[in-house]
Short mmCIF file of C-alpha atoms in Angstrom, two decimals:
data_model
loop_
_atom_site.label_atom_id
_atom_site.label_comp_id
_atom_site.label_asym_id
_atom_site.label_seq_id
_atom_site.Cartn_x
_atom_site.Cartn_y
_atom_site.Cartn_z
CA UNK A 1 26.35 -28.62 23.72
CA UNK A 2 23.44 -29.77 26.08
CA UNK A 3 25.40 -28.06 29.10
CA UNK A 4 25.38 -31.70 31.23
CA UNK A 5 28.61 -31.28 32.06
CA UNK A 6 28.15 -30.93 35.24
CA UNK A 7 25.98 -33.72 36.13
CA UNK A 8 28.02 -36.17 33.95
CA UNK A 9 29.52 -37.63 36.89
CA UNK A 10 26.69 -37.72 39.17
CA UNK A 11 25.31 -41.18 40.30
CA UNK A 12 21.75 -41.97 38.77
CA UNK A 13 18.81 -43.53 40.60
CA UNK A 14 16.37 -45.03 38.48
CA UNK A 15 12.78 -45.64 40.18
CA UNK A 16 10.18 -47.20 38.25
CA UNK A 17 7.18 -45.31 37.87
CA UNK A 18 4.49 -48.17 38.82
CA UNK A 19 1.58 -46.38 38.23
CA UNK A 20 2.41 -45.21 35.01
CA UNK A 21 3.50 -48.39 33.78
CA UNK A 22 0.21 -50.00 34.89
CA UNK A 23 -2.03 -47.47 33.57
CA UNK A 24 0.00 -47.69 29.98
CA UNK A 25 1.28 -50.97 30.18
CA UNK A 26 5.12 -49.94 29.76
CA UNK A 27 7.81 -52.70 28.79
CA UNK A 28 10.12 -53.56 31.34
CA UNK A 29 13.35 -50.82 30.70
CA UNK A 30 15.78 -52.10 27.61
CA UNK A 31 18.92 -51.34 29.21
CA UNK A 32 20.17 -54.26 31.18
CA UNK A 33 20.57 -53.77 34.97
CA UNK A 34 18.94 -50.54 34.85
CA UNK A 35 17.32 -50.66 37.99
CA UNK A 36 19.63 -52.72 39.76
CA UNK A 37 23.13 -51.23 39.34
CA UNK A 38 23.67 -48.15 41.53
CA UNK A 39 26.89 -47.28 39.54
CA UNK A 40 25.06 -45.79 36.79
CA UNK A 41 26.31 -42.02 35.66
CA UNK A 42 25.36 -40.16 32.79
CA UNK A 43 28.36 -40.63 31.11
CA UNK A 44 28.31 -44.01 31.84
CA UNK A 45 24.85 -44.11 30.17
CA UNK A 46 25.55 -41.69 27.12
CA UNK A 47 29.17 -43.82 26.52
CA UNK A 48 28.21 -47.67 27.25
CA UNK A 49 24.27 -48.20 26.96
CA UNK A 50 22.90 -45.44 24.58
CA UNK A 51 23.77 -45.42 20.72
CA UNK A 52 24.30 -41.60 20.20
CA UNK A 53 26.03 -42.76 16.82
CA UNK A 54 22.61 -44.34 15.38
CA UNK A 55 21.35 -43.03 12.04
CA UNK A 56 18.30 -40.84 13.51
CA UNK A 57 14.53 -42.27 13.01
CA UNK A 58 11.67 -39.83 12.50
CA UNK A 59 10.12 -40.31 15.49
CA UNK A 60 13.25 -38.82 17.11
CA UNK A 61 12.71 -35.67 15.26
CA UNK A 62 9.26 -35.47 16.48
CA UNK A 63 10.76 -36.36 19.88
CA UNK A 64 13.54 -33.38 20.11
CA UNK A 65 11.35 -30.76 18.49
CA UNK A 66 9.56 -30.57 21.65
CA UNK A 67 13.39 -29.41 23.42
CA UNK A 68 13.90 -26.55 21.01
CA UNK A 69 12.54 -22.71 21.27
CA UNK A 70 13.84 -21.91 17.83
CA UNK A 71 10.89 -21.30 15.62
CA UNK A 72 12.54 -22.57 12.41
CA UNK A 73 14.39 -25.68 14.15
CA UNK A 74 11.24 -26.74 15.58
CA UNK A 75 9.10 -26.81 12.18
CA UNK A 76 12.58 -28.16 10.01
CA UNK A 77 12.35 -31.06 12.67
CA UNK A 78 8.62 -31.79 12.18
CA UNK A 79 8.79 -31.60 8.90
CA UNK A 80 11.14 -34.72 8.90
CA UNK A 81 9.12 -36.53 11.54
CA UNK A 82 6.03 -35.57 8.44
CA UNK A 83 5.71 -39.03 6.13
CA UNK A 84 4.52 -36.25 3.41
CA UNK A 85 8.42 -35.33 3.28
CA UNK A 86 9.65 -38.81 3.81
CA UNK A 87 12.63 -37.75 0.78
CA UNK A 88 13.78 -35.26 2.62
CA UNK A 89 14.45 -37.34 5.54
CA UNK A 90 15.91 -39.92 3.64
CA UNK A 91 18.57 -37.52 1.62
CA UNK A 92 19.01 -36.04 5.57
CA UNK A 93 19.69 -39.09 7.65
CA UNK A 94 20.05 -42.55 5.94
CA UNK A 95 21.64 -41.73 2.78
CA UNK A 96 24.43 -39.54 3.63
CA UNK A 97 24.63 -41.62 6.92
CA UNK A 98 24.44 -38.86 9.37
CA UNK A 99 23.72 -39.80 13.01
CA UNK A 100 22.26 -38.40 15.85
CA UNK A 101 25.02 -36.40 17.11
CA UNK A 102 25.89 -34.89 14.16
CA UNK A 103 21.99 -33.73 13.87
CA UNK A 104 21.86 -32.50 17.57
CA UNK A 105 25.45 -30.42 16.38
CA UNK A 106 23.70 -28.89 13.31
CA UNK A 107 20.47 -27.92 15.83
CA UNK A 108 22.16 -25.98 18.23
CA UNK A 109 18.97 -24.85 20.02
CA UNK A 110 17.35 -28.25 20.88
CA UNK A 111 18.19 -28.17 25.08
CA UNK A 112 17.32 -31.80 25.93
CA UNK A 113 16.61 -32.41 29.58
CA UNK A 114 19.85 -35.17 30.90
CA UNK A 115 16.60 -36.47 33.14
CA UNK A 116 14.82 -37.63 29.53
CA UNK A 117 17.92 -38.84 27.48
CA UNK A 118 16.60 -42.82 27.84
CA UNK A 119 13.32 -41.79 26.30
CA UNK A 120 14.90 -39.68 23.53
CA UNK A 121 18.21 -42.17 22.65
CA UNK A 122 18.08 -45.31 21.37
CA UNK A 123 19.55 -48.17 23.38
CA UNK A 124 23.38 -49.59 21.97
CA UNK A 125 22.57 -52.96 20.25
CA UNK A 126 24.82 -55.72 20.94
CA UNK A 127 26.71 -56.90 17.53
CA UNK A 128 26.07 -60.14 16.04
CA UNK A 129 29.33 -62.02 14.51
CA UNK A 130 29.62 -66.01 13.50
CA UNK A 131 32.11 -68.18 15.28
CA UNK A 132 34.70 -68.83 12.37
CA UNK A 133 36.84 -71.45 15.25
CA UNK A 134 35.87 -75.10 15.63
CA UNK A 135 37.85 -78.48 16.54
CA UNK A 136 41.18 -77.55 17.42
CA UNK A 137 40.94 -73.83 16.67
CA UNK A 138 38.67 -73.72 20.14
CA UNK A 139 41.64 -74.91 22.35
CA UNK A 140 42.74 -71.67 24.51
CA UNK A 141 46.21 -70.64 23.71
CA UNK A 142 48.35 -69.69 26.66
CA UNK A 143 49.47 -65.95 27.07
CA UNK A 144 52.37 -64.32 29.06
CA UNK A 145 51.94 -65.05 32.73
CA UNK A 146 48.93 -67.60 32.85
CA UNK A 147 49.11 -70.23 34.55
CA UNK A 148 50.08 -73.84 33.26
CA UNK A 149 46.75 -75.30 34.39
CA UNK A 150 45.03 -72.82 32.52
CA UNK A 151 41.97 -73.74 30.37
CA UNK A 152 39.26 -72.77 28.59
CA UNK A 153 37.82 -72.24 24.83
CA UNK A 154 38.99 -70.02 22.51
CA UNK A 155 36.51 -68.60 19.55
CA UNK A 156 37.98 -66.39 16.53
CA UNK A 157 35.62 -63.94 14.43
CA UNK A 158 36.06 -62.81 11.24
CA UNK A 159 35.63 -58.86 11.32
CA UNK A 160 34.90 -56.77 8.24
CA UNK A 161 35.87 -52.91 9.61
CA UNK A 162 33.15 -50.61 8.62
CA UNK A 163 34.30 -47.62 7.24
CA UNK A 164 33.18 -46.21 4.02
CA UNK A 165 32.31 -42.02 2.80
CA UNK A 166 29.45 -40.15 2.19
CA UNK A 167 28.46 -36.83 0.82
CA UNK A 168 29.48 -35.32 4.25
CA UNK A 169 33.00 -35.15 4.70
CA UNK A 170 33.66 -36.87 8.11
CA UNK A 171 34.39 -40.76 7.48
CA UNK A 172 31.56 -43.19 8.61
CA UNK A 173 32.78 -45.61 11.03
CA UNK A 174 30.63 -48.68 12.36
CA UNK A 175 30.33 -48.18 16.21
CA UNK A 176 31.81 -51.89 17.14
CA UNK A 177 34.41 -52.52 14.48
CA UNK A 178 36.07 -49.63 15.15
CA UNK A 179 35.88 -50.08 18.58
CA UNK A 180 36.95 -53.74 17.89
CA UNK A 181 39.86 -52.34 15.98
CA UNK A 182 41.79 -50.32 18.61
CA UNK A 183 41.44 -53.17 21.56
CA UNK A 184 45.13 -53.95 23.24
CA UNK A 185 45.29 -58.10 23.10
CA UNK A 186 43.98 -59.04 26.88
CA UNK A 187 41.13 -56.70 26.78
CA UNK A 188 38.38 -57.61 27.92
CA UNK A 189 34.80 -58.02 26.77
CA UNK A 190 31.47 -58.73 27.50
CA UNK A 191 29.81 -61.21 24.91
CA UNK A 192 27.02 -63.41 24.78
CA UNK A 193 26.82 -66.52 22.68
CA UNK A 194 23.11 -67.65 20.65
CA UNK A 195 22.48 -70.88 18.80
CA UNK A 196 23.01 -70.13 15.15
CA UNK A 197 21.06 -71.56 12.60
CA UNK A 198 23.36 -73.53 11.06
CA UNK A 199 22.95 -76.56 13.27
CA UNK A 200 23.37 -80.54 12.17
CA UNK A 201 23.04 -83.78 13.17
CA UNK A 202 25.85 -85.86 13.75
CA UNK A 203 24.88 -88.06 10.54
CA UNK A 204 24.07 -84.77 8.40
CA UNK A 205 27.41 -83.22 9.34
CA UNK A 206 29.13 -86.57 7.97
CA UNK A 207 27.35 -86.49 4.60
CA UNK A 208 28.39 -84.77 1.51
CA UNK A 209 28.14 -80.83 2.11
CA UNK A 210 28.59 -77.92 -0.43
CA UNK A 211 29.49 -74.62 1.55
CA UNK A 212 29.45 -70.96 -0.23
CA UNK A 213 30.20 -68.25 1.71
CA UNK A 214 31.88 -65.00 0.24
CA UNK A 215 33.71 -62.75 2.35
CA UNK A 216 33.59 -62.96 5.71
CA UNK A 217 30.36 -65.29 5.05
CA UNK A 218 33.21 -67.95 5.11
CA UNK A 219 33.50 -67.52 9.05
CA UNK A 220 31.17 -69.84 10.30
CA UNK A 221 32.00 -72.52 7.19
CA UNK A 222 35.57 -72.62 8.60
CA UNK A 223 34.03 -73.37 11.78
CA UNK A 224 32.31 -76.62 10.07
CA UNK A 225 35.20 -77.45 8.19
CA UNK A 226 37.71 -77.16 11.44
CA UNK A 227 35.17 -79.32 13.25
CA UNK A 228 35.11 -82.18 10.19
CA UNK A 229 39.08 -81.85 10.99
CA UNK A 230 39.36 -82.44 14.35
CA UNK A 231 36.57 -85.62 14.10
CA UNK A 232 39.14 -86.90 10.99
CA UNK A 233 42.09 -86.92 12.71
CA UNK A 234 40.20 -88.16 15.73
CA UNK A 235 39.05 -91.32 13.29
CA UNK A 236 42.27 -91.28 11.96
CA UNK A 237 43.68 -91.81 14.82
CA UNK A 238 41.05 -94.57 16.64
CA UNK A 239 41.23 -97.13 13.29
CA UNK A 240 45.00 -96.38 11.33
CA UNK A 241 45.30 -94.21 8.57
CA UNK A 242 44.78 -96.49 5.72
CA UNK A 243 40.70 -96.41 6.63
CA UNK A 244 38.65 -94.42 4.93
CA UNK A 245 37.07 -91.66 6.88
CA UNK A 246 33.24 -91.92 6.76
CA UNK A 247 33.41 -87.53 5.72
CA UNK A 248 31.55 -87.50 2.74
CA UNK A 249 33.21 -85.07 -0.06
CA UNK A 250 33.13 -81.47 0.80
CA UNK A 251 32.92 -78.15 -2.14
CA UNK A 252 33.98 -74.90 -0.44
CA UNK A 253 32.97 -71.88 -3.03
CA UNK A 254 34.32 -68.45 -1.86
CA UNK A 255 34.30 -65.02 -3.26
CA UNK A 256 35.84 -61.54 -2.94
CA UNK A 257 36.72 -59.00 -5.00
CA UNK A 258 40.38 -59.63 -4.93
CA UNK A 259 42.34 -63.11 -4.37
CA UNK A 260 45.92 -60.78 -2.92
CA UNK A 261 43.70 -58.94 -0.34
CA UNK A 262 40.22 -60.65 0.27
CA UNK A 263 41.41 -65.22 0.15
CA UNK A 264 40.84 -65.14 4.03
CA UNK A 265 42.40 -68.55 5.28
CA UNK A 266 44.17 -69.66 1.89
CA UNK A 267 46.65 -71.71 3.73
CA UNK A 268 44.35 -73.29 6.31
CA UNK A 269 42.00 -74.73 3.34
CA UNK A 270 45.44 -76.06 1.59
CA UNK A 271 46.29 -77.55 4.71
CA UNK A 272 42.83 -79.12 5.58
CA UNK A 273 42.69 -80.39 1.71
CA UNK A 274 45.68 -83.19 3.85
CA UNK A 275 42.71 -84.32 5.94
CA UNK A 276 39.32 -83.98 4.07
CA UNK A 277 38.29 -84.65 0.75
CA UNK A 278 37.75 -80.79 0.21
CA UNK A 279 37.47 -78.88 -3.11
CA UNK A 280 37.78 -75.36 -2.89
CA UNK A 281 36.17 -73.03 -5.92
CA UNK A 282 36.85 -69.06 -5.86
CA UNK A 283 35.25 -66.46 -7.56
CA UNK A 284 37.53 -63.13 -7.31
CA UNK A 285 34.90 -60.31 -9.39
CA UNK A 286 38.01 -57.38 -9.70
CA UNK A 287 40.50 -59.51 -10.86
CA UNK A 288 39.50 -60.17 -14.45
CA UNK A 289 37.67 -57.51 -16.57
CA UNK A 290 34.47 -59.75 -16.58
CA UNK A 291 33.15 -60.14 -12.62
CA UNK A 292 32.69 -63.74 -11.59
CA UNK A 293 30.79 -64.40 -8.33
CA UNK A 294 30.00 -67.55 -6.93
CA UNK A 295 27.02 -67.84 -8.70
CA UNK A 296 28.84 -68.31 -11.48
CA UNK A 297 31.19 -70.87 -10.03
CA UNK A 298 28.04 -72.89 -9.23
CA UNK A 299 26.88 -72.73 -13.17
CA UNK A 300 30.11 -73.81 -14.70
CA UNK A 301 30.60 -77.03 -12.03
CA UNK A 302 27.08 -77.88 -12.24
CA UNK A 303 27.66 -81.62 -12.78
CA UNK A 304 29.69 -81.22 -9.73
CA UNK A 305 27.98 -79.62 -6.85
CA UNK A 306 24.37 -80.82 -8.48
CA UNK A 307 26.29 -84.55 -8.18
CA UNK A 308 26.25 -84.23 -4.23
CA UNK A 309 23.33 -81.89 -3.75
CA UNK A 310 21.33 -84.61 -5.78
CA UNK A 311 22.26 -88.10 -6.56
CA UNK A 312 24.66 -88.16 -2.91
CA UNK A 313 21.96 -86.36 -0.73
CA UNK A 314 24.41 -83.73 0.36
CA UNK A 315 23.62 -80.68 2.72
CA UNK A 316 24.48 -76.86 1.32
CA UNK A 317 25.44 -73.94 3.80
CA UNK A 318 24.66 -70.54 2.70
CA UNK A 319 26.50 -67.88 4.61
CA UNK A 320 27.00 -63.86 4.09
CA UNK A 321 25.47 -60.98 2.95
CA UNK A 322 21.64 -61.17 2.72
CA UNK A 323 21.44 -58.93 -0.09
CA UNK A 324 21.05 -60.25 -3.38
CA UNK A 325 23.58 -63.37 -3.14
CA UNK A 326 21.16 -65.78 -1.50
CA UNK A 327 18.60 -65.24 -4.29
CA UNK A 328 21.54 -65.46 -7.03
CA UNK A 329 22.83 -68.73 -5.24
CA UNK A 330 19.21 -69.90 -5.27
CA UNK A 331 18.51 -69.72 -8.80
CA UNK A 332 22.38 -70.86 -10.04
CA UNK A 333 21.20 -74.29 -7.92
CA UNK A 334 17.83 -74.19 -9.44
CA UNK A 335 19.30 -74.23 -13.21
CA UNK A 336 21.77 -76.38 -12.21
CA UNK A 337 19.04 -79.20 -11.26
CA UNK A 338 17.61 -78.61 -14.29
CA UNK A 339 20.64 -79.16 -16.42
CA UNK A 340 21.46 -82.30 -14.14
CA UNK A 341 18.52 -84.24 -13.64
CA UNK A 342 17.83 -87.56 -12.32
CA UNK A 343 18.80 -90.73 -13.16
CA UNK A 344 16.51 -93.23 -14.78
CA UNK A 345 16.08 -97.14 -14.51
CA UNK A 346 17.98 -97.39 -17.92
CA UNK A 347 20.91 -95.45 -16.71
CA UNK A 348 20.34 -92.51 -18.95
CA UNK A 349 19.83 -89.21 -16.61
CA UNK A 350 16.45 -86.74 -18.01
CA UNK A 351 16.84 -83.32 -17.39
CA UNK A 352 13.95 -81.34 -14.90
CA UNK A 353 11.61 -78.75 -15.97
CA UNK A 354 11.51 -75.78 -13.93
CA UNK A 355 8.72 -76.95 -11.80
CA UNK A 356 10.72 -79.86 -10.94
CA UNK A 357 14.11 -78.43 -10.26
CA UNK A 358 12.32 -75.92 -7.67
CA UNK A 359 10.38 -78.62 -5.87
CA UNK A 360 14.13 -80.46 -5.24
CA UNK A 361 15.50 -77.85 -3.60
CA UNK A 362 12.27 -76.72 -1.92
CA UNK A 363 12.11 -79.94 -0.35
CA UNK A 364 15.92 -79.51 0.34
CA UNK A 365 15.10 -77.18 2.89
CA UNK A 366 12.27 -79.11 4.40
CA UNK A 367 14.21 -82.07 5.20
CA UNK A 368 17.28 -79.42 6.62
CA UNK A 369 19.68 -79.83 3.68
CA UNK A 370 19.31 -75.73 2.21
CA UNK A 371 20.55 -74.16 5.47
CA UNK A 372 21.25 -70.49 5.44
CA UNK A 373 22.53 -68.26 8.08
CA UNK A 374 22.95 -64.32 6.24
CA UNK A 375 22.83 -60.76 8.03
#
C-alpha cells in the first residue's frame, strides 16, 4: 500500500534534531527507548510502538493530505480536518469505529514517506487493568519445569474482550484484548504496575466497607476482599477461632446483565462468606423483564448499607464503568441518607433533607470513605 516493503527490515537510526528542538521547544520523543535501542526496524515500529488501529483524529487528516496528489482525496481529507464539517467526521471515524488503516485503504493515493510515520501515527498506549488478586491469590503457582525454590507474586486481571459491530462490516476488535486473548500460557509480557486510587489505611481497611462494582468493576473489590481473607485467617490463626475478628461487616453489590454468564467469582464469594462477615447483593438487568442495576439494590437495602455508611462509619468502593453508574450510585446513597437519617438523643432517628444527606456523603469523601476508581 505505501510500497515500504522493502525497507521494513532495515535497521533505523534515530538522531535528535537539537536545533530544532531548541528553536521549537520539542518534547522529548514518546516512544520509549527511541534513541537508545539500535534494534529498531520499521516493522518493529509500525507492529510494537505505533497504534495503526487508533480511531483517526482530525489533525491526522490534515496531516496525510499533505502525502496525496489526488485532487479530490486531498480536499475530502481537509474537509474532515475542517471543524465546519465536524458531523461528517464524526459519522466517518468515531461512530462507525473505523481506524487509521482502514482510512489509509479507502485513500489509495496518500504515499506517506516511511522517514515521517512517527510524526503522522500515534504512539500504542499501554492498557490500564485493576489487580483483581490479593492475600493468597498473589502466591505464584508453580508450572511444568520450574524449579522448587521458585518464587514470586502472582496478579490475576479480569478482562472484558472488546469486540462489538458497526455499520462497516469488518468486526471491531480492541487492540490488547484481542491480543490478550490468543497468548499461549508462559508468554511473556511487559507490564508496569501504578498505585491505584483505591488505597487504605490499615484501620480504614478493618472498618465496615460497602463495595459495588458491576462487571469486571468487581476486579479490584476481589482484590480487597482476598486481602481481608488472608489477614482473617492470619488472626484466626494467631488468637483461636472462637475470637472475633476485628473485620467490620462487609456488603458486596454486583451487577451484570445475566447471573449464568456475567456472576464472575460466584464460588469464591460463597467460600469467603466462611471467613468474613460478607453480604453479597446482585443486580442481573436481562434476567427479569424489569432491569435492576445496583442502584436499585442500594434503594431497596437502604436501612442496610445506609446502617454502615452512617451510624458504623464504614468506607464505600466504587469500581467500573465511568459512564453513568457512578452518578446513579451517587444519588441511590444520597436518597438513601435521606430516608435513614440520624439518630437523636431520645433514640428516635429524623430523616435528612436533601441539603443534609449531600453534605454526609460530601464529607464522606473528604475524610477518604467515598473512594472511586472507574475508567
Amino acid at each position: 500500500m505505501m510500497g515500504w516493503e522493502s525497507d521494513a527490515d532495515t535497521p533505523l537510526c534515530f538522531e535528535p534534531n537539537a536545533t530544532y528542538a531548541s528553536a521549537n521547544n520539542a518534547p522529548s520523543p514518546e516512544i520509549p527507548f527511541l534513541l537508545k535501542s539500535p534494534g529498531f526496524t520499521l516493522r518493529i515500529l509500525l507492529t510494537d510502538y505505533l497504534d495503526i488501529m487508533a480511531i483517526p483524529r482530525r489533525s491526522f487528516f490534515s496531516n496525510i493530505a499533505h502525502y496525496t496528489e489526488d485532487p479530490m482525496h486531498k480536499e475530502r481529507l481537509l474537509e474532515f480536518a475542517n471543524p465546519e464539517y465536524i458531523d461528517e467526521f464524526y459519522d466517518y471515524t468515531s461512530r462507525p469505529r473505523r481506524s487509521i488503516l482502514e482510512v489509509l485503504h479507502e485513500f489509495e493515493s496518500v504515499k506517506i514517506p516511511w522517514q515521517n510515520v512517527c510524526t503522522v501515527f500515534p504512539t500504542l498506549r499501554g492498557r490500564q487493568f485493576s489487580l483483581a488478586s490479593g492475600g493468597k491469590l498473589k502466591t505464584l503457582r508453580s508450572l511444568p519445569g520450574d524449579s522448587p525454590t521458585n518464587s514470586g507474586t502472582r496478579f490475576d486481571l479480569l478482562v472484558a474482550i472488546v469486540k462489538y459491530q458497526t455499520v462497516i462490516k469488518k468486526i471491531r476488535e480492541g487492540v490488547c484484548t484481542r491480543y490478550l486473548a490468543v497468548l499461549r500460557p508462559g508468554s511473556t509480557l511487559k507490564v508496569q504496575v501504578q498505585k491505584g486510587g483505591l488505597t487504605s489505611s490499615m484501620r480504614q481497611f478493618l472498618e465496615p466497607t460497602v463495595l459495588i462494582g458491576p462487571g469486571t468493576g468487581v476486579a479490584p473489590l476481589r482484590s480487597i476482599l482476598w486481602e481481608k481473607a488472608a489477614m482473617a485467617t492470619t488472626y484466626r490463626e494467631k488468637h483461636g477461632l472462637d475470637v472475633p475478628v476485628p473485620i467490620g461487616p462487609i456488603i458486596l453489590l454486583y451487577g451484570g446483565r445475566n447471573r449464568r454468564a456475567d456472576f464472575f467469582f460466584e464460588e469464591e464469594w460463597e467460600a469467603l462468606k466462611d471467613v468474613l462477615d460478607l453480604t453479597v447483593l446482585t443486580a442481573f438487568s436481562r434476567d427479569q423483564k424489569q432491569k435492576i442495576y445496583v442502584q436499585d439494590r442500594i434503594r431497596e437495602h437502604t436501612r442496610l448499607i445506609s446502617r454502615i455508611l452512617h451510624d458504623l462509619g464504614g468506607t464505600v468502593y466504587i469500581c467500573g464503568s465511568s459512564g453513568k453508574m457512578p452518578q446513579a450510585i451517587r444519588e441511590a446513597l444520597i436518597e438513601g441518607f435521606q430516608e435513614f437519617g440520624q439518630e437523636n438523643k431520645s433514640g428516635e432517628r429524623k430523616k435528612y433533607n436533601r441539603e443534609e444527606a449531600e453534605k454526609y456523603l460530601m464529607d464522606m469523601e473528604k475524610v477518604g470513605r467515598y473512594k472511586q476508581e472507574t475508567w
